[in-house]
């Protein structure tokens, strides 16, 4: 059984940093792309970042490029999202996802079969 579990969310101030972690079990992690998506209240889930298997390339949305960094530890079956210079508009539930989409579809949430429950990130008061 595949399990995906995020951690590390919280309440921070604008300009602060936060690191999210995601633990995966039940699949051959090194063979899967890993991605982070987020969903703000009243909005659709959106792509944030992805790490191509086994970790040679990364992809980012325009809104986070230069501020967020995705990384993975294949031995530990972990993926991380380092978030710097956080802004109020980064407030959302952040989800970790695992799948094997074609690279042309790596930003599409519907191409990932395995998801965590999400972790809340709130930026601001």
PDB file of N, CA, C and O in Angstrom, residues 66-124:
ATOM      1  N   UNK A  66      12.784  30.664  -8.004  1.00  0.00           N
ATOM      2  CA  UNK A  66      13.734  31.561  -7.373  1.00  0.00           C
ATOM      3  C   UNK A  66      13.541  31.682  -5.869  1.00  0.00           C
ATOM      4  O   UNK A  66      14.436  32.167  -5.166  1.00  0.00           O
ATOM      5  N   UNK A  67      12.376  31.263  -5.385  1.00  0.00           N
ATOM      6  CA  UNK A  67      12.117  31.318  -3.932  1.00  0.00           C
ATOM      7  C   UNK A  67      12.000  29.929  -3.317  1.00  0.00           C
ATOM      8  O   UNK A  67      12.393  29.730  -2.172  1.00  0.00           O
ATOM      9  N   UNK A  68      11.472  28.984  -4.055  1.00  0.00           N
ATOM     10  CA  UNK A  68      11.271  27.626  -3.558  1.00  0.00           C
ATOM     11  C   UNK A  68      12.267  26.677  -4.222  1.00  0.00           C
ATOM     12  O   UNK A  68      12.639  26.863  -5.383  1.00  0.00           O
ATOM     13  N   UNK A  69      12.646  25.642  -3.474  1.00  0.00           N
ATOM     14  CA  UNK A  69      13.546  24.616  -4.000  1.00  0.00           C
ATOM     15  C   UNK A  69      13.022  23.237  -3.626  1.00  0.00           C
ATOM     16  O   UNK A  69      12.790  22.965  -2.441  1.00  0.00           O
ATOM     17  N   UNK A  70      12.844  22.397  -4.627  1.00  0.00           N
ATOM     18  CA  UNK A  70      12.453  21.011  -4.376  1.00  0.00           C
ATOM     19  C   UNK A  70      13.701  20.141  -4.403  1.00  0.00           C
ATOM     20  O   UNK A  70      14.601  20.356  -5.217  1.00  0.00           O
ATOM     21  N   UNK A  71      13.754  19.187  -3.484  1.00  0.00           N
ATOM     22  CA  UNK A  71      14.867  18.243  -3.464  1.00  0.00           C
ATOM     23  C   UNK A  71      14.339  16.894  -2.989  1.00  0.00           C
ATOM     24  O   UNK A  71      13.254  16.808  -2.428  1.00  0.00           O
ATOM     25  N   UNK A  72      15.121  15.864  -3.245  1.00  0.00           N
ATOM     26  CA  UNK A  72      14.693  14.534  -2.847  1.00  0.00           C
ATOM     27  C   UNK A  72      15.868  13.729  -2.344  1.00  0.00           C
ATOM     28  O   UNK A  72      17.015  13.948  -2.757  1.00  0.00           O
ATOM     29  N   UNK A  73      15.582  12.797  -1.444  1.00  0.00           N
ATOM     30  CA  UNK A  73      16.570  11.859  -0.922  1.00  0.00           C
ATOM     31  C   UNK A  73      16.038  10.477  -1.253  1.00  0.00           C
ATOM     32  O   UNK A  73      15.137   9.974  -0.564  1.00  0.00           O
ATOM     33  N   UNK A  74      16.569   9.874  -2.306  1.00  0.00           N
ATOM     34  CA  UNK A  74      16.026   8.600  -2.768  1.00  0.00           C
ATOM     35  C   UNK A  74      16.255   7.473  -1.754  1.00  0.00           C
ATOM     36  O   UNK A  74      15.440   6.561  -1.642  1.00  0.00           O
ATOM     37  N   UNK A  75      17.338   7.540  -1.020  1.00  0.00           N
ATOM     38  CA  UNK A  75      17.615   6.504  -0.029  1.00  0.00           C
ATOM     39  C   UNK A  75      16.593   6.528   1.105  1.00  0.00           C
ATOM     40  O   UNK A  75      16.198   5.477   1.633  1.00  0.00           O
ATOM     41  N   UNK A  76      16.163   7.723   1.477  1.00  0.00           N
ATOM     42  CA  UNK A  76      15.193   7.858   2.570  1.00  0.00           C
ATOM     43  C   UNK A  76      13.752   7.908   2.073  1.00  0.00           C
ATOM     44  O   UNK A  76      12.824   7.951   2.884  1.00  0.00           O
ATOM     45  N   UNK A  77      13.568   7.951   0.753  1.00  0.00           N
ATOM     46  CA  UNK A  77      12.235   8.081   0.165  1.00  0.00           C
ATOM     47  C   UNK A  77      11.545   9.352   0.667  1.00  0.00           C
ATOM     48  O   UNK A  77      10.380   9.336   1.074  1.00  0.00           O
ATOM     49  N   UNK A  78      12.298  10.425   0.641  1.00  0.00           N
ATOM     50  CA  UNK A  78      11.806  11.711   1.118  1.00  0.00           C
ATOM     51  C   UNK A  78      11.919  12.746   0.006  1.00  0.00           C
ATOM     52  O   UNK A  78      12.859  12.718  -0.793  1.00  0.00           O
ATOM     53  N   UNK A  79      10.978  13.674  -0.010  1.00  0.00           N
ATOM     54  CA  UNK A  79      11.079  14.839  -0.873  1.00  0.00           C
ATOM     55  C   UNK A  79      10.807  16.077  -0.016  1.00  0.00           C
ATOM     56  O   UNK A  79      10.035  16.019   0.939  1.00  0.00           O
ATOM     57  N   UNK A  80      11.490  17.158  -0.336  1.00  0.00           N
ATOM     58  CA  UNK A  80      11.426  18.364   0.461  1.00  0.00           C
ATOM     59  C   UNK A  80      11.047  19.550  -0.404  1.00  0.00           C
ATOM     60  O   UNK A  80      11.307  19.576  -1.614  1.00  0.00           O
ATOM     61  N   UNK A  81      10.457  20.552   0.232  1.00  0.00           N
ATOM     62  CA  UNK A  81      10.205  21.819  -0.437  1.00  0.00           C
ATOM     63  C   UNK A  81      10.695  22.920   0.490  1.00  0.00           C
ATOM     64  O   UNK A  81      10.081  23.181   1.532  1.00  0.00           O
ATOM     65  N   UNK A  82      11.814  23.513   0.133  1.00  0.00           N
ATOM     66  CA  UNK A  82      12.347  24.638   0.875  1.00  0.00           C
ATOM     67  C   UNK A  82      11.707  25.896   0.333  1.00  0.00           C
ATOM     68  O   UNK A  82      11.832  26.194  -0.854  1.00  0.00           O
ATOM     69  N   UNK A  83      11.034  26.633   1.192  1.00  0.00           N
ATOM     70  CA  UNK A  83      10.294  27.824   0.780  1.00  0.00           C
ATOM     71  C   UNK A  83      10.909  29.036   1.466  1.00  0.00           C
ATOM     72  O   UNK A  83      10.896  29.120   2.694  1.00  0.00           O
ATOM     73  N   UNK A  84      11.443  29.944   0.682  1.00  0.00           N
ATOM     74  CA  UNK A  84      12.045  31.161   1.196  1.00  0.00           C
ATOM     75  C   UNK A  84      11.254  32.381   0.746  1.00  0.00           C
ATOM     76  O   UNK A  84      10.463  32.301  -0.199  1.00  0.00           O
ATOM     77  N   UNK A  85      11.473  33.485   1.428  1.00  0.00           N
ATOM     78  CA  UNK A  85      10.809  34.744   1.072  1.00  0.00           C
ATOM     79  C   UNK A  85       9.309  34.547   0.892  1.00  0.00           C
ATOM     80  O   UNK A  85       8.720  34.973  -0.108  1.00  0.00           O
ATOM     81  N   UNK A  86       8.706  33.917   1.871  1.00  0.00           N
ATOM     82  CA  UNK A  86       7.282  33.591   1.760  1.00  0.00           C
ATOM     83  C   UNK A  86       6.423  34.845   1.718  1.00  0.00           C
ATOM     84  O   UNK A  86       6.739  35.866   2.354  1.00  0.00           O
ATOM     85  N   UNK A  87       5.355  34.749   0.946  1.00  0.00           N
ATOM     86  CA  UNK A  87       4.422  35.857   0.759  1.00  0.00           C
ATOM     87  C   UNK A  87       3.026  35.419   1.212  1.00  0.00           C
ATOM     88  O   UNK A  87       2.722  34.221   1.197  1.00  0.00           O
ATOM     89  N   UNK A  88       2.161  36.363   1.546  1.00  0.00           N
ATOM     90  CA  UNK A  88       0.782  35.981   1.935  1.00  0.00           C
ATOM     91  C   UNK A  88       0.091  35.140   0.865  1.00  0.00           C
ATOM     92  O   UNK A  88      -0.698  34.250   1.198  1.00  0.00           O
ATOM     93  N   UNK A  89       0.395  35.387  -0.399  1.00  0.00           N
ATOM     94  CA  UNK A  89      -0.253  34.619  -1.469  1.00  0.00           C
ATOM     95  C   UNK A  89       0.249  33.179  -1.559  1.00  0.00           C
ATOM     96  O   UNK A  89      -0.276  32.390  -2.341  1.00  0.00           O
ATOM     97  N   UNK A  90       1.243  32.827  -0.772  1.00  0.00           N
ATOM     98  CA  UNK A  90       1.695  31.429  -0.700  1.00  0.00           C
ATOM     99  C   UNK A  90       0.840  30.625   0.274  1.00  0.00           C
ATOM    100  O   UNK A  90       1.007  29.409   0.383  1.00  0.00           O
ATOM    101  N   UNK A  91      -0.054  31.287   0.987  1.00  0.00           N
ATOM    102  CA  UNK A  91      -0.931  30.599   1.929  1.00  0.00           C
ATOM    103  C   UNK A  91      -1.804  29.588   1.206  1.00  0.00           C
ATOM    104  O   UNK A  91      -2.507  29.927   0.243  1.00  0.00           O
ATOM    105  N   UNK A  92      -1.735  28.336   1.648  1.00  0.00           N
ATOM    106  CA  UNK A  92      -2.471  27.255   0.991  1.00  0.00           C
ATOM    107  C   UNK A  92      -2.225  25.962   1.747  1.00  0.00           C
ATOM    108  O   UNK A  92      -1.349  25.895   2.620  1.00  0.00           O
ATOM    109  N   UNK A  93      -2.985  24.951   1.378  1.00  0.00           N
ATOM    110  CA  UNK A  93      -2.653  23.592   1.785  1.00  0.00           C
ATOM    111  C   UNK A  93      -1.701  23.030   0.728  1.00  0.00           C
ATOM    112  O   UNK A  93      -2.003  23.089  -0.469  1.00  0.00           O
ATOM    113  N   UNK A  94      -0.578  22.518   1.174  1.00  0.00           N
ATOM    114  CA  UNK A  94       0.429  21.994   0.263  1.00  0.00           C
ATOM    115  C   UNK A  94       0.369  20.464   0.256  1.00  0.00           C
ATOM    116  O   UNK A  94       0.348  19.831   1.319  1.00  0.00           O
ATOM    117  N   UNK A  95       0.333  19.918  -0.953  1.00  0.00           N
ATOM    118  CA  UNK A  95       0.217  18.482  -1.131  1.00  0.00           C
ATOM    119  C   UNK A  95       1.448  17.929  -1.837  1.00  0.00           C
ATOM    120  O   UNK A  95       1.955  18.523  -2.795  1.00  0.00           O
ATOM    121  N   UNK A  96       1.869  16.778  -1.394  1.00  0.00           N
ATOM    122  CA  UNK A  96       2.937  16.021  -2.034  1.00  0.00           C
ATOM    123  C   UNK A  96       2.293  14.940  -2.900  1.00  0.00           C
ATOM    124  O   UNK A  96       1.301  14.312  -2.485  1.00  0.00           O
ATOM    125  N   UNK A  97       2.836  14.731  -4.093  1.00  0.00           N
ATOM    126  CA  UNK A  97       2.257  13.756  -5.011  1.00  0.00           C
ATOM    127  C   UNK A  97       3.351  12.953  -5.690  1.00  0.00           C
ATOM    128  O   UNK A  97       4.452  13.457  -5.914  1.00  0.00           O
ATOM    129  N   UNK A  98       3.021  11.733  -6.035  1.00  0.00           N
ATOM    130  CA  UNK A  98       3.972  10.830  -6.681  1.00  0.00           C
ATOM    131  C   UNK A  98       3.319  10.198  -7.902  1.00  0.00           C
ATOM    132  O   UNK A  98       2.154   9.786  -7.861  1.00  0.00           O
ATOM    133  N   UNK A  99       4.077  10.114  -8.974  1.00  0.00           N
ATOM    134  CA  UNK A  99       3.538   9.507 -10.181  1.00  0.00           C
ATOM    135  C   UNK A  99       4.581   9.391 -11.251  1.00  0.00           C
ATOM    136  O   UNK A  99       5.751   9.723 -11.036  1.00  0.00           O
ATOM    137  N   UNK A 100       4.147   8.947 -12.421  1.00  0.00           N
ATOM    138  CA  UNK A 100       5.063   8.773 -13.546  1.00  0.00           C
ATOM    139  C   UNK A 100       4.524   9.424 -14.810  1.00  0.00           C
ATOM    140  O   UNK A 100       4.497   8.788 -15.876  1.00  0.00           O
ATOM    141  N   UNK A 101       4.116  10.693 -14.749  1.00  0.00           N
ATOM    142  CA  UNK A 101       3.636  11.331 -15.967  1.00  0.00           C
ATOM    143  C   UNK A 101       4.744  11.555 -16.973  1.00  0.00           C
ATOM    144  O   UNK A 101       5.920  11.586 -16.616  1.00  0.00           O
ATOM    145  N   UNK A 102       4.364  11.707 -18.229  1.00  0.00           N
ATOM    146  CA  UNK A 102       5.328  12.144 -19.222  1.00  0.00           C
ATOM    147  C   UNK A 102       5.822  13.532 -18.823  1.00  0.00           C
ATOM    148  O   UNK A 102       5.104  14.284 -18.148  1.00  0.00           O
ATOM    149  N   UNK A 103       7.041  13.867 -19.208  1.00  0.00           N
ATOM    150  CA  UNK A 103       7.597  15.151 -18.796  1.00  0.00           C
ATOM    151  C   UNK A 103       6.726  16.320 -19.274  1.00  0.00           C
ATOM    152  O   UNK A 103       6.640  17.341 -18.603  1.00  0.00           O
ATOM    153  N   UNK A 104       6.065  16.147 -20.393  1.00  0.00           N
ATOM    154  CA  UNK A 104       5.191  17.202 -20.900  1.00  0.00           C
ATOM    155  C   UNK A 104       3.988  17.429 -19.995  1.00  0.00           C
ATOM    156  O   UNK A 104       3.336  18.468 -20.071  1.00  0.00           O
ATOM    157  N   UNK A 105       3.704  16.457 -19.123  1.00  0.00           N
ATOM    158  CA  UNK A 105       2.540  16.543 -18.244  1.00  0.00           C
ATOM    159  C   UNK A 105       2.919  16.604 -16.777  1.00  0.00           C
ATOM    160  O   UNK A 105       2.065  16.421 -15.909  1.00  0.00           O
ATOM    161  N   UNK A 106       4.167  16.868 -16.494  1.00  0.00           N
ATOM    162  CA  UNK A 106       4.645  16.788 -15.105  1.00  0.00           C
ATOM    163  C   UNK A 106       3.978  17.817 -14.219  1.00  0.00           C
ATOM    164  O   UNK A 106       3.986  17.674 -12.997  1.00  0.00           O
ATOM    165  N   UNK A 107       3.394  18.858 -14.789  1.00  0.00           N
ATOM    166  CA  UNK A 107       2.729  19.897 -13.999  1.00  0.00           C
ATOM    167  C   UNK A 107       1.239  19.621 -13.802  1.00  0.00           C
ATOM    168  O   UNK A 107       0.545  20.405 -13.160  1.00  0.00           O
ATOM    169  N   UNK A 108       0.734  18.546 -14.345  1.00  0.00           N
ATOM    170  CA  UNK A 108      -0.695  18.244 -14.272  1.00  0.00           C
ATOM    171  C   UNK A 108      -1.017  17.396 -13.067  1.00  0.00           C
ATOM    172  O   UNK A 108      -0.543  16.275 -12.925  1.00  0.00           O
ATOM    173  N   UNK A 109      -1.903  17.900 -12.208  1.00  0.00           N
ATOM    174  CA  UNK A 109      -2.241  17.177 -10.985  1.00  0.00           C
ATOM    175  C   UNK A 109      -2.965  15.863 -11.283  1.00  0.00           C
ATOM    176  O   UNK A 109      -2.826  14.899 -10.522  1.00  0.00           O
ATOM    177  N   UNK A 110      -3.721  15.800 -12.363  1.00  0.00           N
ATOM    178  CA  UNK A 110      -4.492  14.592 -12.669  1.00  0.00           C
ATOM    179  C   UNK A 110      -3.601  13.437 -13.132  1.00  0.00           C
ATOM    180  O   UNK A 110      -4.090  12.318 -13.292  1.00  0.00           O
ATOM    181  N   UNK A 111      -2.309  13.696 -13.308  1.00  0.00           N
ATOM    182  CA  UNK A 111      -1.397  12.649 -13.748  1.00  0.00           C
ATOM    183  C   UNK A 111      -0.701  11.956 -12.581  1.00  0.00           C
ATOM    184  O   UNK A 111       0.124  11.082 -12.788  1.00  0.00           O
ATOM    185  N   UNK A 112      -1.039  12.341 -11.361  1.00  0.00           N
ATOM    186  CA  UNK A 112      -0.396  11.769 -10.175  1.00  0.00           C
ATOM    187  C   UNK A 112      -1.408  10.924  -9.399  1.00  0.00           C
ATOM    188  O   UNK A 112      -2.401  11.455  -8.903  1.00  0.00           O
ATOM    189  N   UNK A 113      -1.169   9.633  -9.270  1.00  0.00           N
ATOM    190  CA  UNK A 113      -2.132   8.779  -8.568  1.00  0.00           C
ATOM    191  C   UNK A 113      -2.002   8.771  -7.046  1.00  0.00           C
ATOM    192  O   UNK A 113      -2.938   8.396  -6.347  1.00  0.00           O
ATOM    193  N   UNK A 114      -0.837   9.163  -6.546  1.00  0.00           N
ATOM    194  CA  UNK A 114      -0.591   9.035  -5.104  1.00  0.00           C
ATOM    195  C   UNK A 114      -0.418  10.412  -4.474  1.00  0.00           C
ATOM    196  O   UNK A 114       0.433  11.201  -4.908  1.00  0.00           O
ATOM    197  N   UNK A 115      -1.207  10.647  -3.422  1.00  0.00           N
ATOM    198  CA  UNK A 115      -1.253  11.954  -2.780  1.00  0.00           C
ATOM    199  C   UNK A 115      -1.214  11.819  -1.269  1.00  0.00           C
ATOM    200  O   UNK A 115      -1.739  10.859  -0.697  1.00  0.00           O
ATOM    201  N   UNK A 116      -0.634  12.831  -0.638  1.00  0.00           N
ATOM    202  CA  UNK A 116      -0.723  12.941   0.797  1.00  0.00           C
ATOM    203  C   UNK A 116      -1.985  13.691   1.204  1.00  0.00           C
ATOM    204  O   UNK A 116      -2.768  14.127   0.353  1.00  0.00           O
ATOM    205  N   UNK A 117      -2.152  13.855   2.515  1.00  0.00           N
ATOM    206  CA  UNK A 117      -3.338  14.530   3.048  1.00  0.00           C
ATOM    207  C   UNK A 117      -3.194  16.047   3.028  1.00  0.00           C
ATOM    208  O   UNK A 117      -4.184  16.764   3.186  1.00  0.00           O
ATOM    209  N   UNK A 118      -1.981  16.528   2.871  1.00  0.00           N
ATOM    210  CA  UNK A 118      -1.750  17.963   2.818  1.00  0.00           C
ATOM    211  C   UNK A 118      -1.286  18.531   4.142  1.00  0.00           C
ATOM    212  O   UNK A 118      -1.564  17.977   5.214  1.00  0.00           O
ATOM    213  N   UNK A 119      -0.574  19.640   4.063  1.00  0.00           N
ATOM    214  CA  UNK A 119      -0.129  20.362   5.251  1.00  0.00           C
ATOM    215  C   UNK A 119      -0.376  21.848   5.021  1.00  0.00           C
ATOM    216  O   UNK A 119      -0.095  22.375   3.952  1.00  0.00           O
ATOM    217  N   UNK A 120      -0.932  22.509   6.032  1.00  0.00           N
ATOM    218  CA  UNK A 120      -1.318  23.917   5.902  1.00  0.00           C
ATOM    219  C   UNK A 120      -0.121  24.839   6.080  1.00  0.00           C
ATOM    220  O   UNK A 120       0.643  24.705   7.050  1.00  0.00           O
ATOM    221  N   UNK A 121       0.021  25.767   5.157  1.00  0.00           N
ATOM    222  CA  UNK A 121       1.015  26.834   5.266  1.00  0.00           C
ATOM    223  C   UNK A 121       0.250  28.149   5.261  1.00  0.00           C
ATOM    224  O   UNK A 121      -0.511  28.427   4.336  1.00  0.00           O
ATOM    225  N   UNK A 122       0.450  28.926   6.304  1.00  0.00           N
ATOM    226  CA  UNK A 122      -0.204  30.224   6.418  1.00  0.00           C
ATOM    227  C   UNK A 122       0.868  31.292   6.581  1.00  0.00           C
ATOM    228  O   UNK A 122       1.709  31.200   7.476  1.00  0.00           O
ATOM    229  N   UNK A 123       0.821  32.287   5.706  1.00  0.00           N
ATOM    230  CA  UNK A 123       1.803  33.370   5.738  1.00  0.00           C
ATOM    231  C   UNK A 123       1.078  34.654   6.109  1.00  0.00           C
ATOM    232  O   UNK A 123       0.237  35.138   5.377  1.00  0.00           O
ATOM    233  N   UNK A 124       1.406  35.180   7.270  1.00  0.00           N
ATOM    234  CA  UNK A 124       0.766  36.404   7.711  1.00  0.00           C
ATOM    235  C   UNK A 124       0.096  36.208   9.057  1.00  0.00           C
ATOM    236  O   UNK A 124       0.210  35.158   9.676  1.00  0.00           O
TER     237      UNK A 124
END
